[in-house]
Short mmCIF file of C-alpha atoms in Angstrom, two decimals:
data_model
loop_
_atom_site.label_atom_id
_atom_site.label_comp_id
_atom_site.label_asym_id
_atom_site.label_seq_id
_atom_site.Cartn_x
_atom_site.Cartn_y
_atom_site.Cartn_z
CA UNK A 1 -19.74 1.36 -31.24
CA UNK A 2 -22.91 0.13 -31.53
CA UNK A 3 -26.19 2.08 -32.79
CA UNK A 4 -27.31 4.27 -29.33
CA UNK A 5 -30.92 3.95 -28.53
CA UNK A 6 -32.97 6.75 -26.79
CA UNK A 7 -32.07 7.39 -23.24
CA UNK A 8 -34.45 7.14 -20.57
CA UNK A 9 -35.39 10.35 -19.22
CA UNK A 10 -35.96 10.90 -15.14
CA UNK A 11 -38.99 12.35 -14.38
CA UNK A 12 -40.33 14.29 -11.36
CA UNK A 13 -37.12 15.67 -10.23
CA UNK A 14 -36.00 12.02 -9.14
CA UNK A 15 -32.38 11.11 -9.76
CA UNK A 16 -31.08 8.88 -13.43
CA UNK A 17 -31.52 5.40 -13.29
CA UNK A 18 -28.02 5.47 -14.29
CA UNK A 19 -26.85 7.39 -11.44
CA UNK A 20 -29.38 5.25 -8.95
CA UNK A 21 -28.04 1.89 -10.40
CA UNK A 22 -24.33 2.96 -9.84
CA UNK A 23 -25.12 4.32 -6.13
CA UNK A 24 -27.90 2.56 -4.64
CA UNK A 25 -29.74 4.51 -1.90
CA UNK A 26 -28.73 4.71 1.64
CA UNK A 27 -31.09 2.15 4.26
CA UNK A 28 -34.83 3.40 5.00
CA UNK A 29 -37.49 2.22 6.55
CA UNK A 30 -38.74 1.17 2.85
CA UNK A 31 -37.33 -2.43 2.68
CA UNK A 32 -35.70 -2.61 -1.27
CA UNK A 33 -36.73 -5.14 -3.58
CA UNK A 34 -34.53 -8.45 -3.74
CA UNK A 35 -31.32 -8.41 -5.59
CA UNK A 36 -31.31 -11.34 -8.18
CA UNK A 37 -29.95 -14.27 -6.58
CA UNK A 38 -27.58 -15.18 -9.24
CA UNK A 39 -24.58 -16.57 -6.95
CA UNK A 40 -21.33 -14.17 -6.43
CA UNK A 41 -18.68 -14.70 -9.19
CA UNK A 42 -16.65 -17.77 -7.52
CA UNK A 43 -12.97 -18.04 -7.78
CA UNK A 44 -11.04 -19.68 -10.77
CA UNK A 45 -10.26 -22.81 -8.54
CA UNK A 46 -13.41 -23.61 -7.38
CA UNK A 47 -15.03 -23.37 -10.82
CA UNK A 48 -15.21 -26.23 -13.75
CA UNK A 49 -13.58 -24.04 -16.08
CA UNK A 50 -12.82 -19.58 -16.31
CA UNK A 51 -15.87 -19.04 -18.14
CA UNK A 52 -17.80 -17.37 -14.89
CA UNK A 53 -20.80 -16.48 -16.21
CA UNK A 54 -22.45 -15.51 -19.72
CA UNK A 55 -25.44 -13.75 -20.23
CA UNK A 56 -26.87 -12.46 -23.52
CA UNK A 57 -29.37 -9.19 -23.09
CA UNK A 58 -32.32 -7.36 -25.15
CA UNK A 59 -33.77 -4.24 -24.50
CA UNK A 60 -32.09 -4.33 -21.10
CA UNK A 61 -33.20 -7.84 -20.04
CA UNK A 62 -31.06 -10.93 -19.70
CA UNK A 63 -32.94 -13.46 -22.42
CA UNK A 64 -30.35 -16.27 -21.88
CA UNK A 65 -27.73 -18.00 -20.11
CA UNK A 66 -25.75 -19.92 -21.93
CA UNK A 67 -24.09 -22.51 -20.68
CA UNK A 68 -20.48 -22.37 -23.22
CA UNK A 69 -18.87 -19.69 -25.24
CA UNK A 70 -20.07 -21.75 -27.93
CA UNK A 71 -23.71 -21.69 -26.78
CA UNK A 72 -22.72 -17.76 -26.56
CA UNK A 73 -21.50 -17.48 -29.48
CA UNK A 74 -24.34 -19.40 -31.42
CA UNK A 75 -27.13 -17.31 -29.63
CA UNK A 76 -25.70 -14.04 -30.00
CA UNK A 77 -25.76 -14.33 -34.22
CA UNK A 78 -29.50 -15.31 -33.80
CA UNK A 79 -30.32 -12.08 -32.38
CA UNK A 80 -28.44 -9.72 -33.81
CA UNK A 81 -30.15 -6.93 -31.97
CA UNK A 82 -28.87 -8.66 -28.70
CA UNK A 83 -25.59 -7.85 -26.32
CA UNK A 84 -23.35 -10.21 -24.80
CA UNK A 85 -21.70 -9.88 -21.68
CA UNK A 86 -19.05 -12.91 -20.99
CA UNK A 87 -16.84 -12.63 -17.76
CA UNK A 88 -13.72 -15.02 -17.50
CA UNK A 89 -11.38 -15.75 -15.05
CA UNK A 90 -8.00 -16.69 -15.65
CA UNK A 91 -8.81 -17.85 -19.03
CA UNK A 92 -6.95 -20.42 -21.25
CA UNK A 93 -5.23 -19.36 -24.40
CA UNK A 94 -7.66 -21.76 -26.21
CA UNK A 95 -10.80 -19.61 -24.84
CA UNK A 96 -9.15 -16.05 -25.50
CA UNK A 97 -8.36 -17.26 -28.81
CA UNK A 98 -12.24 -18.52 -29.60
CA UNK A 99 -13.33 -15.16 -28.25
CA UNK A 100 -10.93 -13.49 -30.30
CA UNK A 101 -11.94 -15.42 -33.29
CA UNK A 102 -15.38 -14.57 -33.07
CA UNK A 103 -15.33 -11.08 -32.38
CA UNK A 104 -12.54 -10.07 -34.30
CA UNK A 105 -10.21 -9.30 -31.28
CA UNK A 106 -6.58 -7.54 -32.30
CA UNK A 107 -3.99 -10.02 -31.55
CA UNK A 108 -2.21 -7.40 -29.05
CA UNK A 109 -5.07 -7.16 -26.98
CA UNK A 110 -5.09 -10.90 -26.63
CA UNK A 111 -1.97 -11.18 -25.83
CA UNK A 112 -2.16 -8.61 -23.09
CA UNK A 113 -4.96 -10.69 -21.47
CA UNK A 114 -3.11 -13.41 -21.84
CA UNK A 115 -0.23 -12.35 -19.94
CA UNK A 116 -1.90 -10.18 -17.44
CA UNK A 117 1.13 -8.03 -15.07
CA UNK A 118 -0.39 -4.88 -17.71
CA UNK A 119 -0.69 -1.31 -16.60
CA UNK A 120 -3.73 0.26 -17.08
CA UNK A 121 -4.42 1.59 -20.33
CA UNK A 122 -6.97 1.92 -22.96
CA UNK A 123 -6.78 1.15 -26.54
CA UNK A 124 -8.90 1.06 -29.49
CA UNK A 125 -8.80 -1.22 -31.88
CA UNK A 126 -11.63 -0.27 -34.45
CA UNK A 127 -14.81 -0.65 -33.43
CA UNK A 128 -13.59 -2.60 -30.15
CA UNK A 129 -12.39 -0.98 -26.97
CA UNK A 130 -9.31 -3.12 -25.01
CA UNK A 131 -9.37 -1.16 -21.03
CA UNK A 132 -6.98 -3.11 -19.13
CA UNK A 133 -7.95 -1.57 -15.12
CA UNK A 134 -6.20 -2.51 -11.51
CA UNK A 135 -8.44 -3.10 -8.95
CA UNK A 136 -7.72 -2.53 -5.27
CA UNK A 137 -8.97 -4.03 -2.30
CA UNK A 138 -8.14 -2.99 1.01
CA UNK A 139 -7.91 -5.86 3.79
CA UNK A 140 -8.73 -5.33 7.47
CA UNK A 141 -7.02 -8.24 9.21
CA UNK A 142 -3.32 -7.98 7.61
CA UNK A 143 -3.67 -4.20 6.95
CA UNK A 144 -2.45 -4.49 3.50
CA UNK A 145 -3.77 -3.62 -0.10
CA UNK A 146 -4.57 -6.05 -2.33
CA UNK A 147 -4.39 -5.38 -6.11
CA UNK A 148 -6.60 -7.62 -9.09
CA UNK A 149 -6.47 -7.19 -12.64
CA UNK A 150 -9.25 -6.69 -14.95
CA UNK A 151 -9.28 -6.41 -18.48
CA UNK A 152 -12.14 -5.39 -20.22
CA UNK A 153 -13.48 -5.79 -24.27
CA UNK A 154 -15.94 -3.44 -25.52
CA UNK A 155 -17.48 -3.97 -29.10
CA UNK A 156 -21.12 -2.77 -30.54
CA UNK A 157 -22.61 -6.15 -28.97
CA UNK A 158 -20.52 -7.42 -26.83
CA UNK A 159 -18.64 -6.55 -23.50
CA UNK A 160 -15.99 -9.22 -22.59
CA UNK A 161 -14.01 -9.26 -19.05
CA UNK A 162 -11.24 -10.86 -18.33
CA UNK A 163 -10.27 -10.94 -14.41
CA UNK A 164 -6.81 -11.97 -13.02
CA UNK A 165 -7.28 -12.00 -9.25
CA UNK A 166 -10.18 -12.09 -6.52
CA UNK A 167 -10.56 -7.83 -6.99
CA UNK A 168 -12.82 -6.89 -8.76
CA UNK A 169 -16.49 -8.53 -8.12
CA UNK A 170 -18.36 -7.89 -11.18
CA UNK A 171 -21.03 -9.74 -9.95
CA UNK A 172 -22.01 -6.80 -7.85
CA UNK A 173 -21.99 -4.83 -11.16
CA UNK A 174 -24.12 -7.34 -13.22
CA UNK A 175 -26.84 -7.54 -10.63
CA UNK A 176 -27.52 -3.41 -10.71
CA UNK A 177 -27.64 -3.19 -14.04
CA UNK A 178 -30.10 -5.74 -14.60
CA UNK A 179 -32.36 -4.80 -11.82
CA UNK A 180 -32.50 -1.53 -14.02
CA UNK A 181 -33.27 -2.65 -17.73
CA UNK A 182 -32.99 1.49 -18.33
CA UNK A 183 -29.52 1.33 -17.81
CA UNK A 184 -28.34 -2.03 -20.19
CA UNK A 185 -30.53 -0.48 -23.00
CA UNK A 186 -27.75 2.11 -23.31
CA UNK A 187 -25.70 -0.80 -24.70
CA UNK A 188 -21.84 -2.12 -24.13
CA UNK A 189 -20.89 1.48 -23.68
CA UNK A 190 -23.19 1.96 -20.65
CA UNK A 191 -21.47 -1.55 -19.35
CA UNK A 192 -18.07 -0.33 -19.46
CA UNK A 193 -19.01 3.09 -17.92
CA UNK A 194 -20.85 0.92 -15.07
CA UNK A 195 -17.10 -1.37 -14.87
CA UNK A 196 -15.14 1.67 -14.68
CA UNK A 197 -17.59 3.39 -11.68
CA UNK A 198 -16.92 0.06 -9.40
CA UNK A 199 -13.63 0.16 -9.67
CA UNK A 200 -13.16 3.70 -9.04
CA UNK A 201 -15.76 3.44 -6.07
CA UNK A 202 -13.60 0.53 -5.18
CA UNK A 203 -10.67 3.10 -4.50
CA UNK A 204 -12.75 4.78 -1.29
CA UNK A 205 -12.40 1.91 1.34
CA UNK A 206 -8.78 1.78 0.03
CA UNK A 207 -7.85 5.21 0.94
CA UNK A 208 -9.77 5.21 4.29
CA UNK A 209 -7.66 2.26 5.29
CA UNK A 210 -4.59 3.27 4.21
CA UNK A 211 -5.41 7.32 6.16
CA UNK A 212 -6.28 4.85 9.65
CA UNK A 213 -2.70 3.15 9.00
CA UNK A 214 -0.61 6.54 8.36
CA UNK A 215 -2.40 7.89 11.81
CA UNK A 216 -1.24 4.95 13.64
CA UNK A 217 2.01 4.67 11.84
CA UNK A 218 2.74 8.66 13.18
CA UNK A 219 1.71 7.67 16.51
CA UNK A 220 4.01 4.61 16.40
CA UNK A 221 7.14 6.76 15.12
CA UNK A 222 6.46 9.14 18.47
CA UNK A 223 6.25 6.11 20.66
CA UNK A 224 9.74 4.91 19.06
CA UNK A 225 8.59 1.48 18.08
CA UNK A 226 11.48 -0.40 16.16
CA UNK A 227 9.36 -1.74 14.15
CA UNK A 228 7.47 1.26 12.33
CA UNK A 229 10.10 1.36 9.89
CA UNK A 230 9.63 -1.91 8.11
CA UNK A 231 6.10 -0.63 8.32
CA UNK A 232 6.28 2.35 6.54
CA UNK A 233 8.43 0.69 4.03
CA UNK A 234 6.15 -1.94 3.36
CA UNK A 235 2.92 1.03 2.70
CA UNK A 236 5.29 3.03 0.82
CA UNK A 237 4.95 0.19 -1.68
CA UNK A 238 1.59 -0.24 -1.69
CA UNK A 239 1.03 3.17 -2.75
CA UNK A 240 4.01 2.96 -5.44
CA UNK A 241 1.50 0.19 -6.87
CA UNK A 242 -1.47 2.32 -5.69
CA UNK A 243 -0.27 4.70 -7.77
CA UNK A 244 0.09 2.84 -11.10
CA UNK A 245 -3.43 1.84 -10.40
CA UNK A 246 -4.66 5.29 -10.42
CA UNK A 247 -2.31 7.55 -12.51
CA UNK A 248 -3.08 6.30 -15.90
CA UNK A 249 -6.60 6.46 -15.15
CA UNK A 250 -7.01 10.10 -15.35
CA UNK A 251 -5.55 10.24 -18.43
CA UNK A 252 -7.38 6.73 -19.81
CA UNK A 253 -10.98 8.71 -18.74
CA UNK A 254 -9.87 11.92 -20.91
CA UNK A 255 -9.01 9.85 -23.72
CA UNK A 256 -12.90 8.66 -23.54
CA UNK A 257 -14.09 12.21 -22.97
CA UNK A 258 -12.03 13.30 -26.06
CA UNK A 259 -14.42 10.85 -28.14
CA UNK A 260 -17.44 12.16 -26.65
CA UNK A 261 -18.35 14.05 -30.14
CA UNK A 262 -16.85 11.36 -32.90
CA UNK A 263 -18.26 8.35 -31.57
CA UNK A 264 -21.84 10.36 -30.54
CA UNK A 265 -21.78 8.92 -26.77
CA UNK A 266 -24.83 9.51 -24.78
CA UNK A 267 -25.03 13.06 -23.00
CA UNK A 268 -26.12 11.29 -20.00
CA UNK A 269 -22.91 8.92 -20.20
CA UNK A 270 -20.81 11.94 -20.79
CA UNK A 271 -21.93 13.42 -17.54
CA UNK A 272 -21.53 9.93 -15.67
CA UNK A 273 -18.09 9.53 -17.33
CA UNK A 274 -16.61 13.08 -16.24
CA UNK A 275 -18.27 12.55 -12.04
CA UNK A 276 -15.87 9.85 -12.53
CA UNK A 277 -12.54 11.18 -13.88
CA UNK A 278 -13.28 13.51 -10.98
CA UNK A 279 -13.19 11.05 -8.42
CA UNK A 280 -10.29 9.07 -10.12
CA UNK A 281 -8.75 12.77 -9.97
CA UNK A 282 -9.32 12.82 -6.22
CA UNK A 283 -8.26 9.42 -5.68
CA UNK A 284 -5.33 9.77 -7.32
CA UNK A 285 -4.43 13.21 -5.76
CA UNK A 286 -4.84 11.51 -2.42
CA UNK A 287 -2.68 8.78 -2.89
CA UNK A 288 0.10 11.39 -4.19
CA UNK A 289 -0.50 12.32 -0.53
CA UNK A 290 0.11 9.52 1.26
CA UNK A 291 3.48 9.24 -0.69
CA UNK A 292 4.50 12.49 0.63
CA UNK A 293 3.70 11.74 3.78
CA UNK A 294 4.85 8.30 4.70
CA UNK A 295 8.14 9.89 2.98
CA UNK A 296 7.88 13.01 5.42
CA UNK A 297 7.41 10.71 8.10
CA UNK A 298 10.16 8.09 7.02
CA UNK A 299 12.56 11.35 7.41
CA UNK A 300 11.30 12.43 10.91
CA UNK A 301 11.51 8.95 12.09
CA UNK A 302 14.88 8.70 11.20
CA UNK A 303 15.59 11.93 12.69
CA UNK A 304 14.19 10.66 15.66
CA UNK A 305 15.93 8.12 16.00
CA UNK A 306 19.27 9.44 15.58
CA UNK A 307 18.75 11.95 18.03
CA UNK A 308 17.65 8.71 20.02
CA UNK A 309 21.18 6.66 19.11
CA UNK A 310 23.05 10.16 19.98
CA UNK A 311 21.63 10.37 23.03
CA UNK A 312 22.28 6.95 24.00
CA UNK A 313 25.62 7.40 22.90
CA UNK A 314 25.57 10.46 25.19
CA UNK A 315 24.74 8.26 28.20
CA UNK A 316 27.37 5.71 27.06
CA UNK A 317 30.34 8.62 26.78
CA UNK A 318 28.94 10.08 30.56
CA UNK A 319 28.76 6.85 31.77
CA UNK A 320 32.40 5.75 30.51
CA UNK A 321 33.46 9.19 31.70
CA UNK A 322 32.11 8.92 35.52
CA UNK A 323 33.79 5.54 35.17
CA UNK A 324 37.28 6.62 34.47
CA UNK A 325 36.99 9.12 37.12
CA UNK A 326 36.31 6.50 39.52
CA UNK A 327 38.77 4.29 38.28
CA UNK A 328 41.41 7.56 39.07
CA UNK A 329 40.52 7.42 42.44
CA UNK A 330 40.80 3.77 42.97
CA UNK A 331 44.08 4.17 41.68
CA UNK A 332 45.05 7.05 43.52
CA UNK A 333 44.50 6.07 46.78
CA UNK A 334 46.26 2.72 45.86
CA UNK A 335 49.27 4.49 45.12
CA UNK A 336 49.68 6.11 48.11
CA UNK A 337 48.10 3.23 49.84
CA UNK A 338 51.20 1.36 48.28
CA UNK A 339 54.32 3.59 49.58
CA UNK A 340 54.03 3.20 53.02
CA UNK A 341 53.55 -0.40 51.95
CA UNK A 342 56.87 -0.69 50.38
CA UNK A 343 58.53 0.72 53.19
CA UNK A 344 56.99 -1.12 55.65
CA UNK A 345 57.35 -4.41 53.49
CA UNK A 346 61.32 -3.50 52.96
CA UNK A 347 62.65 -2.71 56.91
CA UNK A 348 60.08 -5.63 57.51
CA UNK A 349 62.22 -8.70 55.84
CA UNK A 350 64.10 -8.69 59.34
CA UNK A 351 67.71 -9.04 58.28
CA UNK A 352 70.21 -8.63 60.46
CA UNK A 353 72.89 -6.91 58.28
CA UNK A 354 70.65 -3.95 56.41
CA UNK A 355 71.64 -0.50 56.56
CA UNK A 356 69.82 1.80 59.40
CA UNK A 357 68.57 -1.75 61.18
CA UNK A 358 69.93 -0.54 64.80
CA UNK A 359 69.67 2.64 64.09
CA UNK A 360 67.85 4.88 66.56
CA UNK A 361 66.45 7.11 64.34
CA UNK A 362 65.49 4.55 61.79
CA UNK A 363 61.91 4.53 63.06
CA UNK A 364 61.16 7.46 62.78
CA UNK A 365 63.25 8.10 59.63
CA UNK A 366 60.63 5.48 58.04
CA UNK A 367 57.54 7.04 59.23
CA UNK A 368 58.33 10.56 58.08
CA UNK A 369 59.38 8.83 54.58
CA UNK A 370 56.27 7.40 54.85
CA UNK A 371 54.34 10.12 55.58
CA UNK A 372 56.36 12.73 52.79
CA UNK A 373 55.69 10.29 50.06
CA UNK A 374 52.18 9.85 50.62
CA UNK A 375 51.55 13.62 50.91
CA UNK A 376 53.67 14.02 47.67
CA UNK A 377 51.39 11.62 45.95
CA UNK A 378 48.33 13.40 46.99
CA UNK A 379 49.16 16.69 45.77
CA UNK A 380 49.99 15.35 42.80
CA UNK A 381 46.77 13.53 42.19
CA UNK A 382 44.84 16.26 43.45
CA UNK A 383 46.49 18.75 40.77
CA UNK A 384 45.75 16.34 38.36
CA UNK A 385 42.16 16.54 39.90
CA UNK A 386 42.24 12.62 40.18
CA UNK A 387 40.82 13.09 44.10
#
């Protein structure tokens, strides 16, 4: 990396500039000074071309603007004792390659700008650091988190980013820094550590939305809404993807604390650098969480409802049961509806030749039949407990 100047010192018990320029103080009643009012970084499609801004620095202070990575590249070898910090969107192979050209970029790294879709990772390649970070944004109207892609180049005068996606806004980043010179004099390294901050910061409104939609996604399953499970589904892969984003960062920010002593970081960057493999460690630990739980809660929904289809199924079987008993007596008392019926129906077809016709017990011969099978037929139903 590049030759480390000395760091500023804070005085009076006051906190870092470094730590001031990552976390800006809560409101007061002391109005702040204005932010620069360089304009947010726009999106690829509304810009001329992916080159979003270029800026070469000295001592801390922005000195130019050029308009072209030519322009960049020119101004940066007439002051040698300068830093350049390019940001691209979506670039073109034919800018990539330039850059790579110029400042001796490894041809793997390149390619694994060019193609973005890379899991975060850091490699070193020399004197050049390659970070490739996700971003993650969480949005309020479709309750759903967006993920960007950022790759980042890190040489002893330059700091190149290459962003695929809206997430992150660097802009945000550039503007601290340069209200604090202190800060860019630490050099690329100080840039990087400033990159890796926002993004992990950009974790915390991430995790707060996704907590607000696991409470109302547990007050949903008790409700029985049908349509919590697509739901849960759907944030069970955000947080698969959550988690690549986060995983390999823990491991990515030991890497870079392993190097403290070889490549003589700053003691103040060291301190910066482990605050945030702490919070990546509690990010990352939290999302680990959610996993467990939208899986927890995926099993006690489906508990529920089962228990809800069995006792529907329940209500269908007492139903259907009640049912059949009706349907016994119906059919009961239309059997013995039906014998007197017969009888009646036969002596009823008046013929004149039919056997008992002028007989004077035949009358009451019919009623008794009558009456004997009807009786039989009841105590036969009711043994069968069909009345």
């Amino acid at each position: 990396m590049s030759e480390r100047r000395p760091r500023p010192t804070a005085k009076n018990g006051r906190k870092p500039v470094w730590r001031r320029a990552l976390n800006p103080p809560a409101a007061t009643g002391v109005t702040p000074p204005a932010p620069r009012a360089d304009p947010p970084e726009p999106e690829p499609a509304a810009a001329a071309d992916s080159v979003v801004q270029a800026a070469l620095y000295r001592d801390g202070v922005r000195v130019s603007t050029p308009a072209s990575l030519a322009d960049t590249f020119r101004e940066l070898r007439d002051q040698p004792s300068g830093m350049a910090w390019i940001g691209l969107a979506r670039p073109t192979e034919a800018e990539l390659l330039s850059l790579a050209a110029e400042f001796d970029l490894h041809p793997l790294a390149v390619e694994d700008a060019m193609e973005a879709h890379q899991r975060p990772k850091l490699e070193r390649y020399g004197d050049t650091l390659f970070v490739v970070l996700s971003a993650a944004r969480y949005l309020d109207a479709a309750e759903e988190v967006y993920f960007g892609e950022l790759h980042v180049f890190v040489g002893p005068d330059f700091v190149i980013t290459v962003r695929h996606g809206a997430a992150p806004d660097l802009s945000a980043v550039r503007r601290r820094m340069e209200d604090t010179p202190e800060l860019l004099k630490l050099g690329p390294e100080a840039v990087l550590y400033a990159i890796l901050d926002s993004v992990v910061d950009g974790y915390v409104p991430v995790v707060s939305g996704v907590q607000n939609d696991i409470d109302e996604i547990e007050t949903e399953v008790f409700r029985g809404d049908p349509e919590v499970s697509r739901r849960i589904y759907e944030l069970s892969r955000e947080m698969v993807e959550f988690q690549r984003a986060t995983r390999p960062l823990v491991g990515m920010l030991h890497g870079l604390m392993a190097g403290f002593a070889k490549y003589g970081t700053e003691e103040e960057l060291q301190r910066y650098l482990r605050d945030v493999a702490d919070h990546v460690t509690h990010t990352s630990e939290r999302v680990d969480g959610f996993r467990q739980a939208l899986t927890d809660i995926l099993t006690v929904n489906a508990t529920l409802v089962t228990q809800q289809q069995n006792a529907e199924m329940r209500a269908l079987a007492e139903a259907g049961f009640e049912q059949n008993e009706e349907i016994k007596k119906i059919s009961s008392w239309a059997a013995i509806l039906f014998a007197p019926t017969l009888v009646g129906t036969i002596y009823g077809m008046n013929f004149d030749r039919m056997p008992e016709l002028h007989w004077v017990l035949g009358y009451p011969f019919a009623i008794v039949l009558m009456a004997i099978v009807c009786t039989s037929l009841y105590v036969i139903f009711k043994r069968k407990d069909w009345l």
